[in-house]
Amino acid sequence: MEDAEVSPVPIVEFDIVNYVYPAHATVPQTATSADAIPAQQAALDAISFTVEPGEFLAVIGANGSGKSTLAKHINALLKPQSGRVLTVGLDTSEPELAFEIRSHAGMVFQNPDNQMVTSIVADDVAFGPENLAVPHDEIASRVDDALDAVKMTDFALRNPAHLSGGQKQRICIAGVLAMRPDVLILDEPGAMLDARGRRGIRRIVRELNKGGMTVILITHFMEEAMLAGRVLVISEGRNMLEGAPIEVFAHKELLRACRLDVPFSLLLAEELCARGIKVPELVSPKELREVLLCLHSKA
Ligand SMILES: Nc1ncnc2c1ncn2[C@@H]1O[C@H](COP(=O)(O)OP(=O)(O)O)[C@@H](O)[C@H]1O
Ligand SMILES: [Mg+2]
């Protein structure tokens, strides 16, 4: 008799998750006890989604839509007030699991300067595994592998303070990879970088995912979301849309209502199609440039 197929545990599972920040965080200092405390708007409002091993999910939403709050729930920095978050099957509401959960879910934030702790790149990358009490010999090979994955091997002995923003962010990614997480969560990693820095991060994230790493990329750059296998759109802490990039970006009006844009390359591709010019459905800016150059040379 054949063994029943065992389905893998989802890497991340949000089940009707609600979170409201404590009211005192925003009550003005002039408020007296007689003043009514304004009802706080939910930062996460019944949000549900699942991420399977090996997936690349992009989470998009306008400023204040709850993206960072969502990310902080994945590694138990915040706990749901109702509903449930499971990270690699571990319930984030269990205080004794927080350390283990953080070793599985590696987080990269917007500002690389806030994530650097030492004055030598290799030491910085070693910091995470050292905290996990990884044996000393193994740390060296983990650091080498992680620097190689972000194409920063030649910078191992440099001072991170002297690197560009994009290079610093790659070191932060290496620091997380050296902990050998099951999922890499990047919260707007390109927000403080120039276009070149962002391109470098995009390339590395895509390669990591092709190599099997599960990726959750939070971004407000729509072109970045097109790289993902699946896109989750959130607005006011709620699920709005979910699907393959091509499906999600077809909902132009809904995206605009969520204060989001449709990627420029898709709008242009649509115009070209309407004029009878063949363009791939989910065209990347690079492919679009080829199409346009080809048209130009025929003109
Ligand atoms: N520490 C905090 N205290 C009180 N409110 C917060 C805090 N952090 C975020 N918020 C509020 O929660 C909502 C979601 O914020 P956030 O998750 O940071 O959104 P995003 O990352 O999409 O910009 C916003 O209304 C924001 O003002
Ligand atoms: Mg944010």
Short mmCIF file of C-alpha atoms and ligand atoms in Angstrom, two decimals:
data_model
loop_
_atom_site.label_atom_id
_atom_site.label_comp_id
_atom_site.label_asym_id
_atom_site.label_seq_id
_atom_site.Cartn_x
_atom_site.Cartn_y
_atom_site.Cartn_z
CA MET A 1 0.00 0.00 0.00
CA GLU A 2 1.31 3.45 -0.88
CA ASP A 3 2.02 5.93 1.89
CA ALA A 4 -0.52 8.71 2.15
CA GLU A 5 1.05 11.93 0.87
CA VAL A 6 2.00 14.20 3.76
CA SER A 7 1.35 17.83 2.92
CA PRO A 8 4.13 20.16 4.10
CA VAL A 9 3.44 22.51 7.01
CA PRO A 10 2.81 26.02 5.68
CA ILE A 11 5.69 28.36 6.48
CA VAL A 12 3.31 31.10 7.60
CA GLU A 13 -0.38 30.91 8.41
CA PHE A 14 -2.54 33.89 9.47
CA ASP A 15 -6.03 32.93 10.56
CA ILE A 16 -8.44 35.88 11.02
CA VAL A 17 -5.81 37.96 12.80
CA ASN A 18 -6.75 41.22 14.54
CA TYR A 19 -4.41 43.72 16.10
CA VAL A 20 -5.09 47.19 17.51
CA TYR A 21 -2.17 49.24 18.89
CA PRO A 22 -2.63 50.29 22.52
CA ALA A 23 -4.57 53.56 22.70
CA HIS A 24 -1.97 55.31 24.92
CA ALA A 25 0.50 55.15 22.04
CA THR A 26 -1.40 57.90 20.22
CA VAL A 27 -3.44 59.73 22.89
CA PRO A 28 -2.25 63.35 22.98
CA GLN A 29 -0.42 64.36 26.18
CA THR A 30 -2.96 67.12 26.74
CA ALA A 31 -5.78 64.56 27.13
CA THR A 32 -7.27 64.34 30.63
CA SER A 33 -8.92 61.33 32.16
CA ALA A 34 -12.26 63.02 31.47
CA ASP A 35 -11.53 63.03 27.73
CA ALA A 36 -12.95 60.14 25.82
CA ILE A 37 -10.12 57.95 24.51
CA PRO A 38 -10.66 57.72 20.77
CA ALA A 39 -11.37 54.23 19.49
CA GLN A 40 -8.22 52.92 17.83
CA GLN A 41 -8.49 51.72 14.27
CA ALA A 42 -7.39 48.13 13.82
CA ALA A 43 -3.92 47.86 12.28
CA LEU A 44 -4.81 44.28 11.26
CA ASP A 45 -8.46 43.54 10.68
CA ALA A 46 -9.38 39.87 10.26
CA ILE A 47 -6.44 39.19 7.98
CA SER A 48 -5.90 35.63 6.73
CA PHE A 49 -3.32 34.20 4.34
CA THR A 50 -0.93 31.29 4.01
CA VAL A 51 2.58 31.00 2.61
CA GLU A 52 3.77 27.59 1.46
CA PRO A 53 7.42 26.44 1.45
CA GLY A 54 9.37 27.82 -1.51
CA GLU A 55 6.83 30.52 -2.36
CA PHE A 56 7.61 34.14 -3.17
CA LEU A 57 4.81 36.34 -1.83
CA ALA A 58 4.75 40.10 -2.30
CA VAL A 59 2.64 42.10 0.16
CA ILE A 60 1.60 45.49 -1.13
CA GLY A 61 -0.44 48.25 0.46
CA ALA A 62 -0.38 52.03 0.89
CA ASN A 63 1.38 53.72 3.80
CA GLY A 64 -0.27 52.81 7.07
CA SER A 65 -2.14 49.84 5.58
CA GLY A 66 -0.63 47.44 8.15
CA LYS A 67 2.29 45.88 6.25
CA SER A 68 4.90 46.29 9.00
CA THR A 69 2.41 45.22 11.66
CA LEU A 70 1.79 42.07 9.61
CA ALA A 71 5.56 41.43 9.28
CA LYS A 72 6.09 41.82 13.04
CA HIS A 73 3.43 39.19 13.68
CA ILE A 74 5.33 36.61 11.62
CA ASN A 75 8.30 36.56 14.01
CA ALA A 76 6.33 37.13 17.21
CA LEU A 77 7.45 40.75 17.74
CA LEU A 78 3.70 41.37 17.99
CA LYS A 79 1.04 38.84 19.00
CA PRO A 80 -2.49 38.68 17.59
CA GLN A 81 -5.21 40.00 19.91
CA SER A 82 -7.55 37.54 18.28
CA GLY A 83 -7.06 34.92 15.62
CA ARG A 84 -3.88 32.90 15.22
CA VAL A 85 -0.46 33.15 13.58
CA LEU A 86 1.57 30.00 12.98
CA THR A 87 5.16 30.35 11.79
CA VAL A 88 6.58 27.00 10.62
CA GLY A 89 3.70 25.49 12.56
CA LEU A 90 4.65 27.26 15.83
CA ASP A 91 2.01 29.39 17.54
CA THR A 92 3.43 32.91 17.95
CA SER A 93 1.22 33.57 20.97
CA GLU A 94 3.29 31.10 23.04
CA PRO A 95 5.93 33.25 24.79
CA GLU A 96 8.38 30.36 25.18
CA LEU A 97 8.43 29.79 21.39
CA ALA A 98 9.44 33.37 20.47
CA PHE A 99 13.20 32.65 20.31
CA GLU A 100 12.73 29.56 18.17
CA ILE A 101 10.28 31.36 15.88
CA ARG A 102 12.80 34.18 15.33
CA SER A 103 15.45 31.66 14.30
CA HIS A 104 13.08 30.35 11.61
CA ALA A 105 11.79 33.71 10.36
CA GLY A 106 14.55 36.09 9.29
CA MET A 107 13.56 39.73 9.06
CA VAL A 108 15.20 42.53 7.07
CA PHE A 109 13.97 46.08 7.73
CA GLN A 110 13.98 49.33 5.75
CA ASN A 111 17.00 51.00 7.25
CA PRO A 112 20.23 48.99 7.04
CA ASP A 113 21.98 51.42 9.42
CA ASN A 114 19.69 50.32 12.24
CA GLN A 115 20.56 46.67 11.67
CA MET A 116 24.36 46.85 11.72
CA VAL A 117 26.10 46.08 14.98
CA THR A 118 29.85 45.80 14.34
CA SER A 119 32.58 47.54 12.32
CA ILE A 120 33.59 44.50 10.24
CA VAL A 121 31.23 43.02 7.67
CA ALA A 122 32.05 39.36 8.50
CA ASP A 123 31.51 39.97 12.23
CA ASP A 124 28.19 41.56 11.50
CA VAL A 125 27.06 38.54 9.48
CA ALA A 126 28.30 36.23 12.27
CA PHE A 127 26.28 38.06 14.93
CA GLY A 128 23.01 36.17 14.26
CA PRO A 129 24.42 32.61 14.31
CA GLU A 130 26.53 33.51 17.38
CA ASN A 131 23.32 34.41 19.19
CA LEU A 132 21.87 31.06 18.16
CA ALA A 133 24.93 29.40 19.73
CA VAL A 134 26.01 27.84 16.43
CA PRO A 135 29.40 26.06 16.89
CA HIS A 136 32.35 28.31 16.08
CA ASP A 137 33.65 26.26 13.11
CA GLU A 138 30.27 26.27 11.49
CA ILE A 139 29.84 30.02 11.86
CA ALA A 140 32.79 30.69 9.52
CA SER A 141 31.30 28.55 6.75
CA ARG A 142 27.85 30.07 7.27
CA VAL A 143 29.33 33.57 6.96
CA ASP A 144 31.16 32.60 3.75
CA ASP A 145 28.02 31.08 2.24
CA ALA A 146 25.85 34.04 3.21
CA LEU A 147 28.29 36.63 1.81
CA ASP A 148 28.53 34.59 -1.38
CA ALA A 149 24.72 34.50 -1.69
CA VAL A 150 24.57 38.31 -1.59
CA LYS A 151 27.69 38.74 -3.76
CA MET A 152 29.64 40.53 -1.03
CA THR A 153 32.48 38.05 -0.43
CA ASP A 154 35.12 40.63 -1.36
CA PHE A 155 33.83 42.98 1.34
CA ALA A 156 34.16 40.55 4.27
CA LEU A 157 36.81 42.57 6.08
CA ARG A 158 35.50 46.03 5.25
CA ASN A 159 33.78 48.44 7.60
CA PRO A 160 30.01 48.41 6.84
CA ALA A 161 29.86 52.14 7.59
CA HIS A 162 31.84 52.77 4.38
CA LEU A 163 29.53 50.79 2.10
CA SER A 164 26.68 52.08 -0.07
CA GLY A 165 23.08 51.71 1.15
CA GLY A 166 22.48 48.82 -1.25
CA GLN A 167 25.64 47.01 -0.12
CA LYS A 168 24.69 47.53 3.54
CA GLN A 169 21.26 46.07 2.89
CA ARG A 170 22.90 43.05 1.22
CA ILE A 171 25.01 42.57 4.36
CA CYS A 172 21.81 42.68 6.45
CA ILE A 173 20.32 39.98 4.21
CA ALA A 174 23.53 37.93 4.64
CA GLY A 175 23.23 38.31 8.43
CA VAL A 176 19.75 36.85 8.28
CA LEU A 177 20.75 34.06 5.84
CA ALA A 178 23.59 33.02 8.16
CA MET A 179 20.91 32.02 10.68
CA ARG A 180 19.58 29.59 8.02
CA PRO A 181 15.96 30.70 8.35
CA ASP A 182 13.01 28.95 6.69
CA VAL A 183 11.58 32.23 5.48
CA LEU A 184 13.09 35.58 4.58
CA ILE A 185 10.82 38.54 5.30
CA LEU A 186 11.87 41.85 3.81
CA ASP A 187 9.95 44.93 4.98
CA GLU A 188 10.42 47.54 2.22
CA PRO A 189 14.14 46.73 1.87
CA GLY A 190 14.52 49.21 -1.00
CA ALA A 191 12.71 52.15 0.60
CA MET A 192 15.94 53.96 1.48
CA LEU A 193 17.98 52.89 -1.57
CA ASP A 194 18.57 54.37 -5.01
CA ALA A 195 17.41 52.54 -8.16
CA ARG A 196 20.74 50.72 -8.51
CA GLY A 197 20.68 49.54 -4.89
CA ARG A 198 17.12 48.31 -5.34
CA ARG A 199 18.04 46.43 -8.53
CA GLY A 200 20.81 44.58 -6.62
CA ILE A 201 18.41 43.59 -3.85
CA ARG A 202 15.78 42.48 -6.38
CA ARG A 203 18.28 40.26 -8.18
CA ILE A 204 19.46 38.63 -4.95
CA VAL A 205 15.95 38.07 -3.60
CA ARG A 206 14.92 36.44 -6.87
CA GLU A 207 17.99 34.18 -6.89
CA LEU A 208 17.45 33.17 -3.27
CA ASN A 209 13.87 32.19 -4.05
CA LYS A 210 14.97 30.24 -7.13
CA GLY A 211 17.38 28.40 -4.82
CA GLY A 212 14.42 27.35 -2.66
CA MET A 213 14.16 30.10 -0.02
CA THR A 214 10.63 31.12 0.92
CA VAL A 215 10.36 34.90 0.51
CA ILE A 216 7.85 37.46 1.77
CA LEU A 217 8.64 40.81 0.21
CA ILE A 218 6.78 43.84 1.53
CA THR A 219 7.05 46.61 -0.99
CA HIS A 220 5.39 49.70 -2.36
CA PHE A 221 7.31 49.38 -5.65
CA MET A 222 4.81 47.73 -7.95
CA GLU A 223 7.50 46.57 -10.39
CA GLU A 224 9.01 44.59 -7.48
CA ALA A 225 5.70 42.90 -6.74
CA MET A 226 5.66 41.62 -10.33
CA LEU A 227 8.64 39.39 -9.51
CA ALA A 228 6.63 37.44 -6.97
CA GLY A 229 4.69 34.26 -7.61
CA ARG A 230 1.74 35.67 -5.69
CA VAL A 231 0.70 39.13 -4.54
CA LEU A 232 -1.37 39.98 -1.46
CA VAL A 233 -2.91 43.45 -1.43
CA ILE A 234 -3.90 44.85 1.96
CA SER A 235 -5.76 48.03 2.84
CA GLU A 236 -6.62 49.25 6.36
CA GLY A 237 -5.32 45.94 7.71
CA ARG A 238 -7.68 43.85 5.57
CA ASN A 239 -7.21 41.38 2.73
CA MET A 240 -8.24 43.12 -0.48
CA LEU A 241 -6.89 40.97 -3.30
CA GLU A 242 -4.69 37.96 -3.69
CA GLY A 243 -3.39 36.12 -6.73
CA ALA A 244 -0.74 35.93 -9.41
CA PRO A 245 0.65 39.39 -10.27
CA ILE A 246 -1.14 39.44 -13.64
CA GLU A 247 -4.50 38.74 -11.95
CA VAL A 248 -3.98 41.29 -9.20
CA PHE A 249 -2.80 44.09 -11.48
CA ALA A 250 -5.84 43.60 -13.71
CA HIS A 251 -7.96 45.13 -10.90
CA LYS A 252 -6.91 48.69 -11.65
CA GLU A 253 -9.84 50.46 -10.02
CA LEU A 254 -9.58 48.47 -6.80
CA LEU A 255 -5.83 49.12 -6.65
CA ARG A 256 -6.42 52.84 -7.10
CA ALA A 257 -9.06 52.76 -4.36
CA CYS A 258 -6.33 51.23 -2.14
CA ARG A 259 -4.03 54.15 -3.11
CA LEU A 260 -1.80 51.88 -5.22
CA ASP A 261 -0.62 52.17 -8.82
CA VAL A 262 -0.59 49.63 -11.60
CA PRO A 263 3.03 49.07 -12.76
CA PHE A 264 3.85 51.47 -15.60
CA SER A 265 5.20 48.63 -17.77
CA LEU A 266 1.81 46.85 -17.60
CA LEU A 267 -0.13 50.02 -18.52
CA LEU A 268 2.14 50.62 -21.51
CA ALA A 269 1.92 46.94 -22.53
CA GLU A 270 -1.86 47.21 -22.44
CA GLU A 271 -1.81 50.27 -24.73
CA LEU A 272 0.49 48.46 -27.15
CA CYS A 273 -1.78 45.37 -27.18
CA ALA A 274 -4.80 47.59 -27.88
CA ARG A 275 -2.93 48.80 -30.97
CA GLY A 276 -2.35 45.23 -32.14
CA ILE A 277 1.29 44.97 -31.03
CA LYS A 278 2.15 41.64 -29.42
CA VAL A 279 3.53 42.03 -25.91
CA PRO A 280 3.84 39.27 -23.26
CA GLU A 281 1.07 39.52 -20.64
CA LEU A 282 3.28 39.98 -17.58
CA VAL A 283 5.96 42.03 -19.29
CA SER A 284 9.00 43.16 -17.31
CA PRO A 285 10.42 46.66 -17.94
CA LYS A 286 13.43 44.98 -19.60
CA GLU A 287 11.28 42.90 -21.97
CA LEU A 288 9.22 45.96 -22.76
CA ARG A 289 12.36 47.86 -23.70
CA GLU A 290 13.25 45.05 -26.14
CA VAL A 291 9.76 45.20 -27.70
CA LEU A 292 10.00 48.98 -28.08
CA LEU A 293 13.53 48.84 -29.54
CA CYS A 294 12.39 46.17 -31.98
CA LEU A 295 9.39 48.29 -33.04
CA HIS A 296 11.63 51.32 -33.42
CA SER A 297 14.11 49.46 -35.63
CA LYS A 298 11.24 48.33 -37.90
CA ALA A 299 9.77 51.82 -38.15
N1 LIG B 1 3.78 51.74 17.44
C1 LIG B 1 2.58 52.14 17.01
N2 LIG B 1 1.67 52.71 17.86
C2 LIG B 1 0.45 53.10 17.45
N3 LIG B 1 0.01 52.96 16.18
C3 LIG B 1 0.85 52.41 15.28
C4 LIG B 1 2.18 51.98 15.64
N4 LIG B 1 2.78 51.46 14.53
C5 LIG B 1 1.88 51.57 13.53
N5 LIG B 1 0.74 52.14 13.96
C6 LIG B 1 -0.49 52.39 13.17
O1 LIG B 1 -0.95 51.15 12.66
C7 LIG B 1 -1.36 51.28 11.30
C8 LIG B 1 -0.53 50.34 10.44
O2 LIG B 1 0.83 50.75 10.46
P1 LIG B 1 2.00 49.94 9.74
O3 LIG B 1 1.82 48.50 10.02
O4 LIG B 1 3.27 50.58 10.15
O5 LIG B 1 1.66 50.22 8.20
P2 LIG B 1 2.62 50.18 6.90
O6 LIG B 1 3.83 49.38 7.24
O7 LIG B 1 1.76 49.57 5.84
O8 LIG B 1 2.95 51.61 6.57
C9 LIG B 1 -1.20 52.74 10.95
O9 LIG B 1 -2.43 53.38 11.14
C10 LIG B 1 -0.18 53.24 11.95
O10 LIG B 1 -0.37 54.60 12.23
MG MG B 2 5.86 49.77 7.10
#
